[in-house]
Coordinates of C-alpha atoms and ligand atoms in Angstrom, one line a residue:
X1 CA 111.8 121.1 85.8
X2 CA 115.1 119.3 85.9
X3 CA 116.1 117.5 82.3
X4 CA 114.9 114.5 83.8
X5 CA 111.2 115.4 84.7
X6 CA 111.4 117.2 81.1
X7 CA 112.3 114.4 79.3
X8 CA 109.6 112.3 81.2
X9 CA 106.9 114.8 80.6
X10 CA 107.5 115.3 76.8
X11 CA 107.8 111.0 76.3
X12 CA 104.0 111.1 77.8
X13 CA 102.9 113.9 75.9
X14 CA 104.8 112.3 72.5
X15 CA 103.1 109.1 73.2
X16 CA 99.7 110.5 73.8
X17 CA 99.8 112.3 70.6
X18 CA 101.1 109.5 68.7
X19 CA 98.3 107.4 70.3
X20 CA 95.5 110.0 69.2
X21 CA 96.8 109.8 65.5
X22 CA 97.2 106.0 65.7
X23 CA 93.6 106.2 66.9
X24 CA 92.4 108.5 64.0
X25 CA 94.3 106.3 61.4
X26 CA 92.4 103.7 62.4
X27 CA 88.7 105.3 62.2
X28 CA 89.7 106.4 58.5
X29 CA 91.3 102.9 57.4
X30 CA 94.8 104.5 57.0
X31 CA 98.5 103.1 58.7
X32 CA 100.0 105.5 61.2
X33 CA 103.3 105.2 59.2
X34 CA 101.4 107.3 56.6
X35 CA 101.3 110.3 58.9
X36 CA 104.3 112.4 60.5
X37 CA 104.1 114.4 63.3
X38 CA 105.9 117.6 62.7
X39 CA 106.8 119.0 66.6
X40 CA 106.2 122.8 66.4
X41 CA 109.0 124.0 69.0
X42 CA 108.2 127.6 68.4
X43 CA 107.3 128.3 71.9
X44 CA 110.1 126.3 73.5
X45 CA 113.8 127.2 74.0
X46 CA 116.5 125.4 72.2
X47 CA 117.7 123.2 75.3
X48 CA 113.9 122.2 75.0
X49 CA 113.7 121.5 71.5
X50 CA 116.9 119.3 71.7
X51 CA 115.1 116.9 74.3
X52 CA 112.9 116.0 71.3
X53 CA 114.7 114.0 68.5
X54 CA 116.3 111.4 71.0
X55 CA 112.7 110.8 71.9
X56 CA 112.4 109.4 68.3
X57 CA 110.7 112.2 66.7
X58 CA 112.9 113.9 64.2
X59 CA 110.7 116.5 62.7
X60 CA 110.7 119.5 63.8
X61 CA 108.9 122.8 63.0
X62 CA 109.2 126.4 63.1
X63 CA 107.4 129.2 61.7
X64 CA 110.0 132.1 61.7
X65 CA 113.2 131.4 59.8
X66 CA 115.6 133.1 62.2
X67 CA 114.2 131.0 65.3
X68 CA 114.7 128.1 62.8
X69 CA 118.4 129.3 62.2
X70 CA 119.0 129.7 66.2
X71 CA 117.5 126.3 67.4
X72 CA 119.3 124.5 64.2
X73 CA 122.7 125.2 65.8
X74 CA 121.7 123.9 69.0
X75 CA 119.6 120.9 68.3
X76 CA 121.1 117.5 67.1
X77 CA 119.4 115.1 64.8
X78 CA 116.5 116.8 63.8
X79 CA 115.1 117.2 60.4
X80 CA 113.4 120.8 60.4
X81 CA 110.4 121.8 58.3
X82 CA 109.8 125.8 58.0
X83 CA 106.2 126.0 58.5
X84 CA 105.6 130.0 58.1
X85 CA 106.4 132.9 56.3
X86 CA 109.5 132.8 54.0
X87 CA 110.8 136.4 53.3
X88 CA 112.8 136.2 50.2
X89 CA 115.9 137.7 51.2
X90 CA 116.1 134.8 54.3
X91 CA 116.0 132.0 51.3
X92 CA 119.8 131.3 51.0
X93 CA 120.3 130.8 54.9
X94 CA 117.2 128.9 55.5
X95 CA 116.6 126.7 52.7
X96 CA 120.0 124.4 53.2
X97 CA 118.6 123.7 56.5
X98 CA 115.1 122.4 56.0
X99 CA 113.9 119.2 54.3
X100 CA 110.5 121.0 53.5
X101 CA 109.3 124.1 53.4
X102 CA 105.3 123.8 54.0
X103 CA 104.4 127.7 53.6
X104 CA 105.1 129.0 50.0
X105 CA 102.4 131.5 50.4
X106 CA 102.9 133.5 46.9
X107 CA 104.0 133.1 43.5
X108 CA 106.8 135.4 44.2
X109 CA 108.1 133.2 47.0
X110 CA 107.7 129.9 44.6
X111 CA 109.6 131.8 41.6
X112 CA 112.3 132.8 44.3
X113 CA 112.6 129.5 45.5
X114 CA 112.8 128.0 42.2
X115 CA 115.5 130.4 41.0
X116 CA 117.5 129.4 44.3
X117 CA 116.9 125.7 43.4
X118 CA 118.1 126.0 40.0
X119 CA 121.2 128.0 40.9
X120 CA 122.1 125.3 43.6
X121 CA 121.2 122.5 41.2
X122 CA 119.1 120.8 43.5
X123 CA 115.1 121.2 43.7
X124 CA 113.8 123.0 46.9
X125 CA 111.1 120.8 48.7
X126 CA 108.1 122.4 49.1
X127 CA 104.3 122.2 49.9
X128 CA 101.8 125.5 48.3
X129 CA 100.2 126.9 51.6
X130 CA 96.4 127.6 50.3
X131 CA 93.9 129.9 52.4
X132 CA 91.1 127.4 52.7
X133 CA 89.3 129.1 55.4
X134 CA 89.0 132.0 53.9
X135 CA 90.1 134.3 56.7
X136 CA 91.8 137.2 55.7
X137 CA 94.6 137.1 58.3
X138 CA 95.8 133.8 56.8
X139 CA 98.6 133.9 54.1
X140 CA 98.4 131.7 51.1
X141 CA 97.2 131.0 47.5
X142 CA 93.5 131.1 47.4
X143 CA 91.7 128.1 46.2
X144 CA 90.8 129.8 43.1
X145 CA 94.2 130.4 42.2
X146 CA 95.0 126.6 42.9
X147 CA 94.0 125.0 39.7
X148 CA 95.7 127.4 37.2
X149 CA 98.9 127.4 38.9
X150 CA 99.1 123.7 37.4
X151 CA 100.5 125.3 34.3
X152 CA 103.4 127.3 36.0
X153 CA 104.2 123.9 38.2
X154 CA 105.3 121.7 35.3
X155 CA 107.7 124.1 34.2
X156 CA 109.6 124.9 37.5
X157 CA 112.7 123.0 37.8
X158 CA 114.0 124.6 40.5
X159 CA 111.3 123.1 43.3
X160 CA 110.1 120.0 43.7
X161 CA 106.2 120.6 44.7
X162 CA 105.2 117.8 47.0
X163 CA 101.8 118.6 48.1
X164 CA 99.4 121.5 49.8
X165 CA 99.1 122.9 53.4
X166 CA 96.3 124.5 55.1
X167 CA 95.5 126.0 58.4
X168 CA 91.7 125.9 59.7
X169 CA 90.1 128.9 61.6
X170 CA 90.2 127.9 65.3
X171 CA 86.9 126.8 66.8
X172 CA 85.9 125.2 70.1
X173 CA 84.6 122.5 68.0
X174 CA 87.3 120.7 65.8
X175 CA 84.9 118.9 63.6
X176 CA 84.5 122.1 62.1
X177 CA 87.9 122.2 60.4
X178 CA 86.8 118.9 58.4
X179 CA 85.2 120.7 55.7
X180 CA 88.4 123.2 55.1
X181 CA 90.8 119.9 55.0
X182 CA 88.4 118.0 52.6
X183 CA 88.9 121.3 50.2
X184 CA 92.6 120.8 50.4
X185 CA 92.4 117.3 49.4
X186 CA 90.2 118.0 46.8
X187 CA 92.4 120.9 45.4
X188 CA 95.3 118.5 45.8
X189 CA 93.5 115.7 43.5
X190 CA 92.4 118.2 40.9
X191 CA 95.8 119.6 41.0
X192 CA 97.4 116.1 40.4
X193 CA 95.2 115.3 37.6
X194 CA 96.1 118.8 35.9
X195 CA 99.6 118.0 36.3
X196 CA 100.6 114.5 36.7
X197 CA 102.6 115.5 39.8
X198 CA 102.2 113.2 42.8
X199 CA 101.5 115.7 45.4
X200 CA 101.3 113.1 48.3
X201 CA 101.8 115.5 50.9
X202 CA 99.0 117.3 52.7
X203 CA 99.9 119.2 56.0
X204 CA 96.8 119.9 57.4
X205 CA 95.6 119.8 61.5
X206 CA 97.4 121.4 64.7
X207 CA 97.0 120.7 68.3
X208 CA 93.0 121.7 68.2
X209 CA 92.2 119.5 64.8
X210 CA 95.2 117.0 63.9
X211 CA 92.9 114.3 64.4
X212 CA 90.2 115.5 61.7
X213 CA 93.1 116.3 59.8
X214 CA 94.3 112.9 59.9
X215 CA 90.9 111.6 59.3
X216 CA 90.9 114.0 56.1
X217 CA 94.2 112.5 54.7
X218 CA 96.3 114.5 56.3
X219 CA 100.4 113.0 55.7
X220 CA 101.7 115.6 58.1
X221 CA 100.4 117.0 61.4
X222 CA 101.8 120.3 62.7
X223 CA 101.5 120.2 66.6
X224 CA 102.8 122.7 69.3
X225 CA 100.6 123.6 72.0
X226 CA 99.5 119.8 72.9
X227 CA 103.2 119.0 73.1
X228 CA 105.2 121.8 74.8
X229 CA 102.1 124.0 76.8
X230 CA 104.0 125.2 80.0
X231 CA 107.6 124.3 79.1
X232 CA 108.2 127.6 77.2
X233 CA 109.6 128.5 80.9
X234 CA 111.9 126.2 81.2
X235 CA 115.6 126.8 80.2
Ligands
LIG1 C1 102.4 127.4 65.6 C2 101.8 126.5 64.6 C3 101.1 125.2 64.6 C4 101.1 124.8 65.6 O1 100.0 125.0 66.5 P1 99.5 124.7 68.2 O2 98.2 124.8 67.8 O3 100.0 125.1 69.0 O4 99.6 122.9 67.7 C5 101.0 124.9 63.2 N1 101.5 125.3 62.4 C6 101.4 126.5 62.0 C7 101.8 127.0 60.8 C8 102.0 127.2 63.1 O5 102.3 128.3 63.2

């Protein structure tokens, strides 16, 4: 595909996804400005990712730090989100490039980010990843661990904990994600009551289930396949 065809395909797909987000907002009595679409570019090249910000979608997500570094160099005007595991030895290089780390999946990573934020004198914006679906293949804090984190969070000057993130189990029926997302929202509400932190962000919903995420209160949806399917071979 040439650049102009790619731009056309991408702008149609972004319009379709934004339309579906708006419809889900309408069903839930929410306004679409309360939901940020994070375009997950992990399957496409830097050249394809670079076409996204000019279409008006600035939030781009990558799950691997090294791939994020590579794309951050090549893509202008993006606001990067890390959505996958952050190894502690990659914090120094990754954090300065991103506006939000969605995937703080252990107390060790949280402590390391806190130390980094304190050292540089500016807190790192993060979400805590919670394994609400209970699948062993997924990382994150267990729901049972979350309430007790409340006492820890208050004392962390080096991180700005903005909310929670989860991934639902894949299913042919998107509605089966609903209990997982409702659970994340309830955990957020409990943690908010316990800490007094705003915890406004809920990152939940991917290609298969982002509308359910929005209906359950997502402020960030992470969509890859629906936007970029078939474009991974381009450039
Ligand atoms: C890849 C990925 C996504 C996007 O998933 P799609 O099903 O392709 O939309 C969202 N979140 C995380 C954490 C991912 O790794």
